[in-house]
Coordinates of C-alpha atoms in Angstrom, one line a residue:
X1 CA -9.0 50.7 74.4
X2 CA -10.2 53.9 76.0
X3 CA -13.2 55.5 74.4
X4 CA -14.2 59.1 75.0
X5 CA -17.1 59.3 75.4
X6 CA -17.7 55.6 76.0
X7 CA -21.3 54.8 75.0
X8 CA -21.9 51.1 75.1
X9 CA -25.2 50.1 73.6
X10 CA -27.4 48.5 76.2
X11 CA -25.4 50.1 79.0
X12 CA -25.6 53.8 78.1
X13 CA -26.7 56.1 80.9
X14 CA -28.3 58.3 78.3
X15 CA -32.0 58.0 77.4
X16 CA -32.7 56.8 73.9
X17 CA -33.7 60.3 72.9
X18 CA -30.5 61.8 74.4
X19 CA -28.4 59.1 72.7
X20 CA -30.0 59.8 69.3
X21 CA -29.6 63.6 69.6
X22 CA -26.0 63.2 70.7
X23 CA -25.3 60.9 67.8
X24 CA -26.8 63.4 65.4
X25 CA -24.7 66.2 66.8
X26 CA -21.5 64.0 66.7
X27 CA -22.1 63.2 63.0
X28 CA -21.8 66.9 62.2
X29 CA -18.6 67.7 64.0
X30 CA -15.1 68.0 62.6
X31 CA -12.3 66.1 64.2
X32 CA -11.2 69.3 65.9
X33 CA -14.7 69.9 67.2
X34 CA -15.0 66.3 68.4
X35 CA -11.8 66.7 70.4
X36 CA -13.0 69.9 71.9
X37 CA -16.2 68.2 73.0
X38 CA -14.2 65.4 74.5
X39 CA -12.0 67.8 76.5
X40 CA -15.1 69.8 77.5
X41 CA -16.9 66.7 78.9
X42 CA -13.7 65.5 80.6
X43 CA -13.2 68.9 82.2
X44 CA -16.9 69.0 83.3
X45 CA -16.8 65.5 84.8
X46 CA -13.7 66.4 86.9
X47 CA -15.2 69.7 88.1
X48 CA -12.7 71.7 86.1
X49 CA -13.3 74.8 84.0
X50 CA -14.5 73.4 80.7
X51 CA -12.8 76.2 78.9
X52 CA -9.6 75.6 80.7
X53 CA -6.4 73.7 79.9
X54 CA -8.0 70.3 79.3
X55 CA -10.2 71.6 76.6
X56 CA -7.5 73.8 75.1
X57 CA -5.1 70.9 74.9
X58 CA -7.6 68.8 73.1
X59 CA -8.5 71.6 70.7
X60 CA -4.8 71.9 69.7
X61 CA -4.1 68.2 69.3
X62 CA -3.2 66.8 65.9
X63 CA -5.4 63.9 65.2
X64 CA -4.9 60.7 63.1
X65 CA -8.4 60.0 61.8
X66 CA -9.0 56.3 61.2
X67 CA -12.0 55.6 59.0
X68 CA -13.2 52.1 58.5
X69 CA -15.8 50.4 56.3
X70 CA -16.6 46.9 57.4
X71 CA -19.0 44.2 56.2
X72 CA -18.2 41.4 58.6
X73 CA -16.2 43.2 61.3
X74 CA -12.7 42.5 60.1
X75 CA -12.0 46.0 58.9
X76 CA -13.4 47.4 62.2
X77 CA -11.0 45.1 64.2
X78 CA -8.0 46.1 62.1
X79 CA -8.8 49.8 62.5
X80 CA -9.2 49.3 66.3
X81 CA -5.8 47.6 66.4
X82 CA -4.3 50.7 64.8
X83 CA -6.1 53.1 67.1
X84 CA -5.0 51.1 70.2
X85 CA -1.4 51.0 69.1
X86 CA -1.5 54.7 68.3
X87 CA -2.7 55.5 71.8
X88 CA 0.0 53.3 73.3
X89 CA 2.5 55.6 71.5
X90 CA 0.8 58.7 73.0
X91 CA -0.9 59.8 69.8
X92 CA -4.5 61.1 69.5
X93 CA -6.7 59.1 67.2
X94 CA -10.3 59.6 66.0
X95 CA -11.7 56.1 65.2
X96 CA -14.8 56.5 63.1
X97 CA -17.1 54.1 61.2
X98 CA -17.7 55.5 57.7
X99 CA -21.4 55.2 58.3
X100 CA -21.1 57.8 61.1
X101 CA -18.7 60.1 59.3
X102 CA -19.9 63.3 57.8
X103 CA -18.2 63.5 54.4
X104 CA -17.8 67.3 54.4
X105 CA -15.4 66.8 57.4
X106 CA -12.8 65.5 54.9
X107 CA -11.7 69.0 54.1
X108 CA -10.5 69.3 57.7
X109 CA -8.4 66.1 57.8
X110 CA -4.6 66.3 57.8
X111 CA -3.7 62.8 58.7
X112 CA -6.0 60.0 57.5
X113 CA -6.0 56.2 57.3
X114 CA -8.7 54.3 55.5
X115 CA -9.4 50.6 56.3
X116 CA -12.0 49.1 54.1
X117 CA -13.2 45.7 53.0
X118 CA -14.7 44.9 49.6
X119 CA -18.1 43.3 49.2
X120 CA -19.8 41.6 46.2
X121 CA -18.5 42.6 42.8
X122 CA -15.9 45.1 43.9
X123 CA -18.3 47.2 46.0
X124 CA -17.6 48.9 49.2
X125 CA -19.4 47.6 52.3
X126 CA -22.8 49.2 52.9
X127 CA -21.5 51.4 55.7
X128 CA -18.9 52.9 53.3
X129 CA -21.3 53.6 50.4
X130 CA -22.1 57.2 51.4
X131 CA -18.5 58.2 51.6
X132 CA -17.5 56.3 48.5
X133 CA -20.2 58.1 46.5
X134 CA -19.2 61.5 48.0
X135 CA -15.6 61.1 46.9
X136 CA -16.7 60.7 43.2
X137 CA -19.1 63.7 43.4
X138 CA -18.6 67.3 42.6
X139 CA -18.9 68.1 46.3
X140 CA -15.7 66.3 47.1
X141 CA -13.2 68.9 48.5
X142 CA -9.6 69.7 47.6
X143 CA -7.5 67.5 49.9
X144 CA -4.1 69.1 49.2
X145 CA -2.1 68.9 52.3
X146 CA -3.8 65.8 53.6
X147 CA -1.6 62.7 54.2
X148 CA -3.3 59.3 53.7
X149 CA -2.7 55.6 53.9
X150 CA -5.1 52.8 52.8
X151 CA -5.5 49.2 53.8
X152 CA -7.9 46.9 52.0
X153 CA -9.3 43.6 53.1
X154 CA -10.8 41.2 50.5
X155 CA -10.9 37.6 49.2
X156 CA -8.6 36.7 46.3
X157 CA -11.1 34.1 45.1
X158 CA -13.3 37.0 43.8
X159 CA -12.5 38.8 40.6
X160 CA -12.5 42.4 42.0
X161 CA -10.1 41.7 44.8
X162 CA -9.9 44.7 47.3
X163 CA -11.4 47.0 44.7
X164 CA -13.0 49.2 47.2
X165 CA -9.6 50.1 48.8
X166 CA -8.2 50.8 45.3
X167 CA -11.1 53.1 44.6
X168 CA -10.7 55.0 47.9
X169 CA -7.0 55.5 47.4
X170 CA -7.3 56.5 43.7
X171 CA -10.0 59.1 44.5
X172 CA -8.2 60.5 47.6
X173 CA -5.0 60.9 45.5
X174 CA -7.0 62.6 42.6
X175 CA -8.4 65.1 45.1
X176 CA -4.9 66.2 46.0
X177 CA -4.1 64.0 49.1
X178 CA -0.6 62.7 49.4
X179 CA -0.4 58.9 49.8
X180 CA 2.5 58.5 52.3
X181 CA 2.7 54.7 52.3
X182 CA 2.0 52.1 49.7
X183 CA -1.5 50.6 50.1
X184 CA -1.7 47.2 51.6
X185 CA -4.2 44.7 50.2
X186 CA -4.8 41.7 52.4
X187 CA -6.5 38.3 51.7
X188 CA -8.8 36.5 54.2
X189 CA -5.9 35.1 56.1
X190 CA -4.7 38.6 57.0
X191 CA -4.1 38.4 60.7
X192 CA -0.3 37.8 60.7
X193 CA 0.3 40.9 58.5
X194 CA -1.7 43.4 60.6
X195 CA 0.8 44.0 63.3
X196 CA 3.6 44.9 60.9
X197 CA 1.3 47.3 59.0
X198 CA 0.1 49.0 62.2
X199 CA 3.7 49.7 63.2
X200 CA 4.9 50.9 59.8
X201 CA 1.8 53.1 59.4
X202 CA 2.4 54.7 62.8
X203 CA 6.1 55.2 62.0
X204 CA 5.0 57.2 59.0
X205 CA 2.6 59.5 60.9
X206 CA 4.1 59.8 64.3
X207 CA 6.9 62.3 63.6
X208 CA 4.5 64.9 62.1
X209 CA 1.8 64.2 64.7
X210 CA 4.1 64.7 67.6
X211 CA 5.7 67.7 66.0
X212 CA 2.3 69.5 65.9
X213 CA 1.2 68.6 69.4
X214 CA 2.5 67.0 72.6
X215 CA 1.6 63.4 73.2
X216 CA -2.1 62.9 73.9
X217 CA -2.7 59.2 74.1
X218 CA -6.4 59.4 73.4
X219 CA -8.8 57.4 71.2
X220 CA -11.9 59.4 70.4
X221 CA -14.5 56.8 69.4
X222 CA -17.7 58.3 68.1
X223 CA -21.2 57.4 69.2
X224 CA -22.7 54.6 67.2
X225 CA -19.5 52.5 67.5
X226 CA -20.9 50.4 70.2
X227 CA -18.3 48.1 71.7
X228 CA -19.3 44.6 72.9
X229 CA -19.1 43.9 76.5
X230 CA -15.6 42.8 77.5
X231 CA -15.0 39.1 77.2
X232 CA -12.1 36.7 77.1
X233 CA -13.4 35.2 73.8
X234 CA -13.1 36.6 70.3
X235 CA -12.1 35.6 66.7
X236 CA -8.5 35.4 67.9
X237 CA -9.5 33.4 71.0
X238 CA -12.9 31.6 70.3
X239 CA -15.0 29.8 72.9
X240 CA -15.2 26.0 72.7
X241 CA -19.0 25.6 72.9
X242 CA -21.3 22.6 73.2
X243 CA -23.9 21.9 70.5
X244 CA -27.2 21.2 72.1
X245 CA -29.5 20.5 69.2
X246 CA -29.3 20.3 65.4
X247 CA -32.8 19.9 63.8
X248 CA -33.8 19.9 60.2
X249 CA -36.6 22.4 59.7
X250 CA -37.4 21.8 56.0
X251 CA -39.5 18.9 54.8
X252 CA -38.4 15.5 53.5
X253 CA -39.0 16.4 49.8
X254 CA -37.6 20.0 50.1
X255 CA -34.8 20.9 47.7
X256 CA -33.2 22.7 50.7
X257 CA -31.7 21.3 53.8
X258 CA -32.0 23.9 56.5
X259 CA -30.9 23.2 60.1
X260 CA -31.9 24.9 63.3
X261 CA -28.9 24.8 65.6
X262 CA -28.7 25.5 69.3
X263 CA -25.4 26.1 71.0
X264 CA -24.6 26.6 74.7
X265 CA -22.6 29.6 75.7
X266 CA -22.7 28.7 79.4
X267 CA -19.6 29.7 81.3
X268 CA -18.3 31.9 78.4
X269 CA -19.6 35.3 79.5
X270 CA -20.4 35.9 75.9
X271 CA -23.4 38.3 75.3
X272 CA -25.0 39.3 72.1
X273 CA -27.8 41.5 70.7
X274 CA -30.3 40.9 67.9
X275 CA -28.6 41.7 64.7
X276 CA -25.2 40.2 65.8
X277 CA -23.6 37.3 64.1
X278 CA -21.9 34.2 65.4
X279 CA -18.5 33.3 64.0
X280 CA -18.1 29.5 63.7
X281 CA -14.7 27.7 63.3
X282 CA -15.7 24.3 61.8
X283 CA -14.0 21.0 61.3
X284 CA -13.3 19.6 57.9
X285 CA -14.8 16.3 57.0
X286 CA -12.6 13.5 58.4
X287 CA -13.4 11.2 55.5
X288 CA -12.5 13.8 52.9
X289 CA -9.3 14.6 54.7
X290 CA -8.3 10.9 54.7
X291 CA -9.1 10.9 51.0
X292 CA -6.6 13.7 50.4
X293 CA -3.9 11.9 52.4
X294 CA -4.5 8.8 50.4
X295 CA -4.4 10.4 47.0
X296 CA -1.3 12.3 47.8
X297 CA 0.3 9.3 49.6
X298 CA 1.0 11.3 52.7
X299 CA 1.2 10.1 56.3
X300 CA -1.3 11.9 58.5
X301 CA 0.8 11.4 61.6
X302 CA 3.8 13.3 60.1
X303 CA 4.5 16.5 62.1
X304 CA 4.2 19.9 60.4
X305 CA 4.7 23.5 61.5
X306 CA 1.8 25.9 61.4
X307 CA 1.8 29.3 62.9
X308 CA 4.9 28.6 65.0
X309 CA 3.4 25.5 66.5
X310 CA 3.9 21.8 65.7
X311 CA 1.0 19.4 65.0
X312 CA 0.3 16.4 62.9
X313 CA -0.6 16.8 59.2
X314 CA -4.0 15.2 59.7
X315 CA -4.9 17.4 62.6
X316 CA -3.8 20.5 60.7
X317 CA -6.0 19.5 57.7
X318 CA -9.0 18.7 60.0
X319 CA -8.9 21.8 62.2
X320 CA -6.7 24.5 60.8
X321 CA -6.6 24.7 57.0
X322 CA -9.1 25.6 54.3
X323 CA -10.0 22.7 52.1
X324 CA -13.4 23.8 50.7
X325 CA -13.2 27.3 49.3
X326 CA -10.6 27.4 46.5
X327 CA -8.6 30.5 45.6
X328 CA -5.8 31.5 43.1
X329 CA -3.0 31.6 45.7
X330 CA -3.4 27.9 46.4
X331 CA -3.2 26.8 42.8
X332 CA -0.1 28.9 42.3
X333 CA 1.7 27.6 45.4
X334 CA 0.6 24.0 45.0
X335 CA 1.6 23.9 41.3
X336 CA 5.1 25.3 42.2
X337 CA 5.6 22.9 45.1
X338 CA 4.4 19.9 43.1
X339 CA 6.1 20.9 39.8
X340 CA 2.8 20.7 37.9
X341 CA 3.4 22.6 34.7
X342 CA -0.2 22.4 33.4
X343 CA -1.6 23.8 36.6
X344 CA 1.1 26.5 36.7
X345 CA 0.1 27.6 33.2
X346 CA -3.5 27.7 34.2
X347 CA -2.6 29.9 37.2
X348 CA -1.3 32.5 34.7
X349 CA -4.6 32.8 32.9
X350 CA -6.8 34.8 35.2
X351 CA -10.1 34.2 33.4
X352 CA -9.6 30.5 32.9
X353 CA -8.4 30.1 36.5
X354 CA -11.5 31.8 38.0
X355 CA -13.7 29.5 35.9
X356 CA -11.7 26.5 37.1
X357 CA -12.0 27.5 40.7
X358 CA -15.7 28.4 40.6
X359 CA -16.6 24.8 40.1
X360 CA -14.1 23.2 42.4
X361 CA -13.2 22.8 46.1
X362 CA -9.6 22.4 47.0
X363 CA -10.4 18.7 47.6
X364 CA -11.3 18.5 43.8
X365 CA -8.0 20.1 42.7
X366 CA -5.9 17.7 44.8
X367 CA -7.8 14.7 43.5
X368 CA -7.5 15.9 39.9
X369 CA -3.9 16.8 40.2
X370 CA -2.2 14.4 42.7
X371 CA 1.6 14.9 42.9
X372 CA 4.5 13.9 45.1
X373 CA 4.4 16.9 47.4
X374 CA 5.8 17.0 51.0
X375 CA 3.6 17.4 54.0
X376 CA 5.0 20.8 54.9
X377 CA 4.8 21.9 51.3
X378 CA 1.0 21.1 51.3
X379 CA 0.5 22.9 54.6
X380 CA 2.4 26.0 53.3
X381 CA 0.3 26.0 50.1
X382 CA -3.0 26.2 52.0
X383 CA -4.4 29.2 53.9
X384 CA -5.7 29.1 57.4
X385 CA -9.3 28.2 57.9
X386 CA -11.6 31.2 58.1
X387 CA -14.7 31.2 60.4
X388 CA -18.1 31.4 58.8
X389 CA -20.5 34.1 60.1
X390 CA -24.2 33.3 60.7
X391 CA -26.9 35.8 61.6
X392 CA -28.0 35.0 65.2
X393 CA -31.5 33.6 65.3
X394 CA -32.3 34.2 68.9
X395 CA -32.7 36.8 71.6
X396 CA -30.6 36.3 74.8
X397 CA -33.5 37.7 76.7
X398 CA -35.4 34.6 75.8
X399 CA -32.8 31.8 75.4
X400 CA -30.3 33.1 78.1
X401 CA -27.0 31.1 77.8
X402 CA -27.8 29.8 74.4
X403 CA -27.4 31.1 70.8
X404 CA -29.5 29.8 67.9
X405 CA -28.5 29.7 64.2
X406 CA -30.4 28.9 61.0
X407 CA -28.0 27.1 58.7
X408 CA -28.7 26.2 55.1
X409 CA -26.6 23.2 54.1
X410 CA -24.7 23.7 50.8
X411 CA -24.6 20.5 48.8
X412 CA -24.1 19.5 45.2
X413 CA -22.6 16.7 43.1
X414 CA -19.7 17.1 40.8
X415 CA -16.4 15.5 39.7
X416 CA -17.7 12.1 40.7
X417 CA -18.4 12.8 44.3
X418 CA -20.9 14.6 46.6
X419 CA -19.9 18.0 47.9
X420 CA -20.8 19.8 51.1
X421 CA -20.0 23.3 52.3
X422 CA -17.3 23.5 54.9
X423 CA -19.2 24.8 57.9
X424 CA -22.7 23.7 56.9
X425 CA -21.3 20.2 56.2
X426 CA -19.9 20.2 59.8
X427 CA -23.3 21.2 61.1
X428 CA -25.0 18.3 59.3
X429 CA -22.4 15.9 60.7
X430 CA -22.8 17.3 64.3
X431 CA -24.6 15.6 67.1
X432 CA -25.7 16.8 70.5
X433 CA -22.7 17.1 72.8
X434 CA -20.2 17.9 70.0
X435 CA -18.1 21.0 70.5
X436 CA -17.4 23.9 68.2
X437 CA -15.3 27.1 68.5
X438 CA -17.4 30.3 68.3
X439 CA -17.3 34.0 69.0
X440 CA -19.8 36.9 68.7
X441 CA -19.4 39.5 65.9
X442 CA -21.2 42.7 66.6
X443 CA -23.8 43.7 63.9
X444 CA -23.7 47.5 64.7
X445 CA -25.4 48.3 61.4
X446 CA -28.4 45.9 61.9
X447 CA -30.1 47.0 65.1
X448 CA -33.7 47.3 66.3
X449 CA -35.0 50.8 66.9
X450 CA -34.0 52.2 70.2
X451 CA -37.6 53.3 70.7
X452 CA -39.7 50.2 71.2
X453 CA -42.8 52.0 69.8
X454 CA -41.2 52.4 66.3
X455 CA -42.7 50.0 63.7
X456 CA -40.5 47.5 61.8
X457 CA -40.7 46.0 58.3
X458 CA -38.6 42.9 57.9
X459 CA -37.8 41.2 54.6
X460 CA -36.1 37.9 55.1
X461 CA -36.7 35.1 52.5
X462 CA -35.0 31.7 53.2
X463 CA -32.5 31.6 55.9
X464 CA -32.7 35.4 55.9
X465 CA -35.5 35.0 58.4
X466 CA -32.8 34.2 61.1
X467 CA -32.2 37.7 62.5
X468 CA -35.9 38.5 62.4
X469 CA -36.7 35.6 64.7
X470 CA -34.2 37.2 67.1
X471 CA -35.9 40.6 66.6
X472 CA -39.3 39.2 67.3
X473 CA -38.1 37.3 70.4
X474 CA -36.5 40.5 71.7
X475 CA -39.5 42.7 71.1
X476 CA -41.8 40.0 72.7
X477 CA -39.6 39.7 75.8
X478 CA -39.3 43.5 76.1
X479 CA -43.0 44.1 75.7
X480 CA -42.3 46.5 72.8
X481 CA -45.5 48.0 71.5
X482 CA -44.2 48.8 68.0
X483 CA -45.9 47.2 65.0
X484 CA -44.0 44.4 63.1
X485 CA -44.5 43.3 59.5
X486 CA -42.7 40.3 58.1
X487 CA -42.2 39.4 54.5
X488 CA -41.0 35.8 54.1
X489 CA -40.4 33.6 51.0
X490 CA -39.2 30.2 49.9
X491 CA -40.1 27.6 47.3
X492 CA -42.9 25.7 48.9
X493 CA -45.4 26.3 51.8
X494 CA -45.5 22.7 52.9
X495 CA -41.8 22.0 52.8
X496 CA -40.0 25.3 53.3
X497 CA -41.9 27.5 55.7
X498 CA -39.1 28.0 58.3
X499 CA -40.3 28.5 61.9
X500 CA -43.9 28.3 60.7
X501 CA -45.4 27.5 64.0
X502 CA -43.5 30.3 65.8
X503 CA -44.4 32.9 63.2
X504 CA -48.1 32.0 63.1
X505 CA -48.1 32.1 66.9
X506 CA -46.7 35.6 66.8
X507 CA -49.5 36.5 64.4
X508 CA -52.1 35.2 66.8
X509 CA -50.6 37.0 69.8
X510 CA -50.4 40.3 67.9
X511 CA -46.6 40.6 68.1
X512 CA -46.6 40.2 64.3
X513 CA -49.0 42.9 63.0
X514 CA -49.0 41.2 59.6
X515 CA -47.0 38.6 57.6
X516 CA -46.9 38.3 53.9
X517 CA -45.4 35.2 52.3
X518 CA -44.2 34.3 48.8
X519 CA -43.8 30.6 48.0
X520 CA -42.4 30.9 44.6
X521 CA -43.1 27.3 43.3
X522 CA -46.6 26.8 44.6
X523 CA -48.2 28.3 41.5
X524 CA -47.5 28.6 37.8
X525 CA -46.1 32.2 38.0
X526 CA -43.2 32.5 40.4
X527 CA -43.8 35.0 43.3
X528 CA -41.0 36.5 45.4
X529 CA -40.9 38.8 48.3
X530 CA -40.2 41.8 46.1
X531 CA -43.5 41.0 44.3
X532 CA -45.4 41.0 47.7
X533 CA -43.7 44.4 48.5
X534 CA -45.0 45.9 45.3
X535 CA -48.5 44.4 45.9
X536 CA -48.7 46.3 49.2
X537 CA -46.7 49.3 48.1
X538 CA -49.1 51.9 49.4
X539 CA -49.0 50.4 52.9
X540 CA -45.3 49.9 52.8
X541 CA -44.8 53.6 52.0
X542 CA -47.3 54.6 54.7
X543 CA -45.4 52.6 57.3
X544 CA -42.1 54.3 56.2
X545 CA -43.7 57.7 56.4
X546 CA -44.8 56.8 59.9
X547 CA -41.2 56.2 60.9
X548 CA -40.9 52.5 60.3
X549 CA -37.4 50.9 60.2
X550 CA -36.9 48.7 57.2
X551 CA -34.6 45.6 57.3
X552 CA -33.5 43.2 54.6
X553 CA -31.6 40.0 55.2
X554 CA -30.5 37.3 52.7
X555 CA -28.9 36.9 49.3
X556 CA -27.0 39.9 48.1
X557 CA -26.5 39.0 44.5
X558 CA -30.2 38.8 43.5
X559 CA -32.8 39.1 46.3
X560 CA -31.4 42.3 47.9
X561 CA -31.0 44.0 44.6
X562 CA -34.6 43.0 43.5
X563 CA -36.0 44.2 46.8
X564 CA -34.2 47.5 46.5
X565 CA -35.5 48.0 43.0
X566 CA -39.1 47.3 44.3
X567 CA -38.6 49.8 47.1
X568 CA -37.5 52.5 44.5
X569 CA -40.6 51.8 42.5
X570 CA -42.8 52.0 45.6
X571 CA -41.4 55.3 46.7
X572 CA -41.5 56.7 43.2
X573 CA -45.1 55.8 42.7
X574 CA -46.5 56.8 46.1
X575 CA -44.4 59.9 46.6
X576 CA -45.0 61.0 43.1
X577 CA -41.3 61.4 42.2
X578 CA -38.8 60.1 39.7
X579 CA -36.5 57.1 40.4
X580 CA -33.6 59.4 41.2
X581 CA -35.6 61.2 43.9
X582 CA -36.8 57.8 45.2
X583 CA -33.2 56.6 45.5
X584 CA -32.4 59.8 47.5
X585 CA -35.3 59.0 49.8
X586 CA -33.9 55.5 50.5
X587 CA -30.4 57.0 51.0
X588 CA -31.9 59.3 53.6
X589 CA -33.5 56.3 55.3
X590 CA -30.1 54.5 55.3
X591 CA -28.3 57.6 56.7
X592 CA -30.9 57.7 59.5
X593 CA -30.3 54.0 60.1
X594 CA -33.9 53.3 59.1
X595 CA -33.0 51.1 56.1
X596 CA -30.5 48.4 57.2
X597 CA -29.4 45.3 55.3
X598 CA -27.6 42.1 56.3
X599 CA -26.8 40.6 53.0
X600 CA -24.3 37.9 52.0

């Protein structure tokens, strides 16, 4: 994909100050203005008159604006596929992260595609919250004359499936935009449907785009959308990496099993930055797979077809198909294939089905409802295995051709057998020298300050400490002089202080300016990181006023919400304002990329 201008983080020729000022300017420009700037810069670079034909052609071009809101990177990749295909057709495309998009630009859009994922309980991803809120406000403009299409990504195992995409389309339509193609809502195994959607979407827009302007064949990608360095490996083509070490870092009597994992990237060419994630394709438990084959009376050596290729049933169940996370589509397809009327009836009751699935893995459903089903029917009922994303816990400046993870093993008992999470169970079973398929997913909304003198406040209880280990390694290796303040929490000091020796070493060296811990079960009254934030509220607010960047990583359902509520209280108290104004203050920090969250 061609980006104009192409600003790769870590490789930009601009100084940090120039990059920041250019990003601020870019966020205020309309699509027409962005294209004029693109033509101006291109003309200047070639020694041409910047007010000449190149700039004029850009200014007249009709643009397909592709806005994406992504939590894990999937929506960004789909939007990128659309932009690349549009360029191949000679169309001009503006590819913009919603976090970098100025909402008031909407009134200038004529051709618009929205690609957005859904997070949590039907919420938009964090990068899309500003635009989502704007569309429901009185400031939202009349969009009569705009043509729009919407694609949503989600997980059908959740109740509010693709709700963010539904919200965006409904609001755009209410503002007067014409929806020119039926929205497409895709589940986690979406890849096979993307190409068809890309082509059909461009078929809708291309006639009017080319009627307005000659073919341009340009993708204008705005600053802030930092592309990863080119590599042969990605989600679609992962690298087969060697596991170097898997070490339990919680105590023997801890209620948690957390593993520190070291993986070699030698020979891959893969690079990453602090704040990125590692996508891991795991292997299902061989014993559990054999149990499924036995209960269904199927021959694991039987050949099946999967994605146009032929493999054995056992290999498909081991490496290619999802057997841990359950979801409605499987119940419906399996019940139909096996002729199970009771299960088919359950699939029609949405509330009862979700309650049923919440407690069970696919393994459990198959053991509870064995039936004479064919090998290919079973494969067709299952969806492809999806990689799990883990926040990277290392800086490449320090560990070079390695990448480190902090993995909490999910385990529980139920239905007469022990249960493990799919990927975390694979981690527990792994030994040095084993191999695993991996790729790097850019965390463009979770980045250290470009200025190494800027202070950071990091809130990361439990395995949420992972990216902050990477942050600290990076700042240590870079000799960054900015202050660093870590808030960490877990149940017990003696059993659950992850990376204790390293963190205390950073305190002694001065890299960590301060560290406040909350071990919730070590006293009668439970204490959490949000309580420590409130205790030190005056100092937290002072750091923010001095320009500190604030980061939160960990559980989205409770911790992140409780931390945000504590921050609202802190700002309200020490700024002397109401809660609404305190929320606005935090929104301002988020817009300036000074309040960033990596929550799951």
